[in-house]
XYZ file of C-alpha atoms in Angstrom:
162
model
C -0.019 -0.030 0.013
C 2.582 2.390 0.710
C 4.087 1.896 -2.539
C 0.987 2.734 -4.399
C 0.793 5.942 -2.506
C 4.141 7.033 -3.441
C 3.299 6.494 -7.221
C 0.008 8.310 -7.305
C 1.628 11.453 -6.686
C 4.527 11.159 -8.984
C 2.005 10.286 -11.909
C -0.048 13.576 -10.883
C 3.276 15.415 -11.261
C 3.915 13.850 -14.512
C 0.764 14.704 -15.724
C 1.342 18.151 -15.042
C 4.504 19.037 -16.342
C 3.420 16.863 -19.607
C 0.912 19.312 -19.596
C 3.047 22.476 -19.332
C 5.214 20.685 -22.057
C 2.643 20.494 -24.314
C 0.896 23.923 -23.859
C 4.604 25.407 -24.470
C 4.872 23.642 -27.692
C 1.883 24.829 -28.936
C 2.578 28.412 -28.155
C 5.998 27.894 -29.698
C 4.407 26.846 -32.764
C 1.906 29.179 -33.002
C 4.473 31.878 -32.708
C 6.462 30.028 -35.518
C 3.850 30.191 -37.608
C 3.148 34.040 -37.130
C 6.606 34.928 -37.338
C 6.940 32.911 -40.637
C 3.841 34.672 -42.068
C 4.766 38.378 -40.875
C 8.524 37.603 -42.273
C 7.275 35.949 -45.582
C 4.734 38.812 -45.973
C 2.651 36.347 -47.736
C 1.960 36.077 -51.715
C 3.327 38.656 -53.399
C 1.364 40.409 -56.622
C 2.517 40.050 -59.917
C 3.158 43.683 -61.126
C 2.597 44.180 -65.373
C 5.183 46.784 -66.966
C 2.354 49.347 -67.198
C 1.119 49.299 -63.323
C 5.265 49.565 -62.879
C 5.589 52.347 -65.330
C 2.644 54.074 -63.552
C 4.116 53.725 -60.189
C 7.356 55.271 -61.779
C 5.818 58.353 -62.999
C 3.782 58.349 -59.679
C 7.181 58.786 -57.521
C 8.728 61.512 -60.608
C 5.409 63.248 -59.569
C 5.842 63.788 -55.997
C 9.544 65.661 -56.409
C 8.095 69.247 -56.271
C 9.994 72.045 -58.144
C 12.912 73.257 -57.478
C 14.438 76.412 -56.858
C 18.489 77.070 -56.710
C 19.844 79.437 -54.472
C 23.210 80.972 -55.565
C 26.323 80.155 -53.607
C 26.855 82.394 -50.895
C 29.963 83.126 -48.453
C 29.416 83.872 -45.040
C 31.629 84.507 -41.980
C 30.492 81.943 -39.242
C 31.558 82.510 -35.746
C 34.855 81.070 -34.183
C 37.298 82.125 -31.282
C 40.483 81.039 -32.198
C 40.243 82.427 -36.228
C 38.286 83.680 -38.738
C 36.146 81.330 -40.397
C 33.445 80.965 -43.130
C 31.020 78.731 -44.982
C 30.643 78.795 -48.678
C 27.413 76.583 -49.631
C 24.655 76.702 -52.764
C 21.318 75.289 -51.801
C 18.268 74.099 -53.558
C 14.668 74.088 -52.480
C 12.223 71.987 -52.944
C 8.425 73.521 -53.041
C 5.201 71.752 -52.691
C 3.529 73.841 -55.716
C 4.787 75.143 -59.264
C 3.437 78.535 -57.587
C 5.417 78.306 -54.792
C 8.116 78.617 -57.311
C 7.042 82.319 -58.499
C 6.594 83.659 -54.172
C 10.324 82.524 -53.859
C 11.473 84.319 -56.710
C 9.710 87.375 -55.487
C 10.806 87.079 -52.098
C 14.266 85.946 -52.742
C 15.698 88.864 -50.948
C 14.263 88.076 -48.056
C 15.250 84.349 -47.933
C 18.507 85.124 -48.503
C 18.523 87.649 -45.806
C 17.203 85.069 -43.820
C 19.908 82.575 -44.612
C 22.638 84.849 -44.209
C 21.625 85.719 -40.432
C 20.834 81.978 -39.454
C 24.402 80.489 -40.726
C 26.256 83.895 -39.709
C 25.109 83.067 -35.980
C 26.690 79.557 -36.548
C 29.962 78.513 -35.186
C 32.269 76.046 -36.932
C 32.064 73.483 -34.160
C 28.274 73.466 -34.809
C 28.679 73.295 -38.612
C 31.255 70.456 -39.036
C 29.447 67.436 -38.251
C 26.836 65.558 -39.494
C 24.505 66.567 -36.993
C 25.022 69.963 -37.078
C 24.162 70.033 -40.956
C 20.977 68.299 -40.322
C 20.395 71.017 -37.520
C 20.891 73.448 -40.053
C 18.591 71.835 -42.996
C 15.870 72.066 -39.865
C 16.203 75.338 -38.768
C 16.391 76.991 -42.519
C 13.154 75.138 -43.457
C 11.491 76.423 -40.834
C 13.236 80.211 -41.443
C 12.213 79.935 -44.992
C 8.482 78.839 -44.802
C 7.933 81.393 -42.123
C 8.748 83.866 -44.690
C 6.387 81.807 -47.246
C 2.432 83.045 -47.345
C 1.231 80.785 -50.077
C 3.879 77.736 -50.831
C 5.868 75.721 -48.295
C 9.777 74.176 -49.087
C 9.228 70.732 -48.496
C 13.180 70.016 -48.450
C 16.127 71.577 -48.528
C 19.258 70.429 -50.115
C 22.725 71.812 -49.867
C 23.965 71.449 -53.198
C 27.374 72.835 -52.017
C 29.035 72.981 -48.412
C 32.659 74.237 -47.413
C 33.082 75.140 -43.825
C 36.899 76.374 -43.800
């Protein structure tokens, strides 16, 4: 009788372990299935050449009108020596009408650029983060000048700090 009592709890514990193992395996299989589905992305639709051409044209249309701002040279702040920035900028606009407004307000835009850049230090402009920050500040400053259109992106086509 003592042997039967000792075997009873062992069987109950074994069943619990088996249920836990089966549940863990089921959860892992479900997770693997979901992961495989997301990774594979399902079936891809075949794109006809006409659809591909239409998509390329759509992407080309997303680029707005461009306006070049001539190369400019600005003294920048530095404690040790005289430094300057030579840069050229291209503005990508949201509408063709904005191009006309930028041309009309070019003096205001150049003034804003020169004042903003002239207050930057060599340390702020020499690394990538500084250039990205300058781009964001220029975008905000120029958009505050424009009333009808907006600048979508600013491209530095020339950028030399010396």
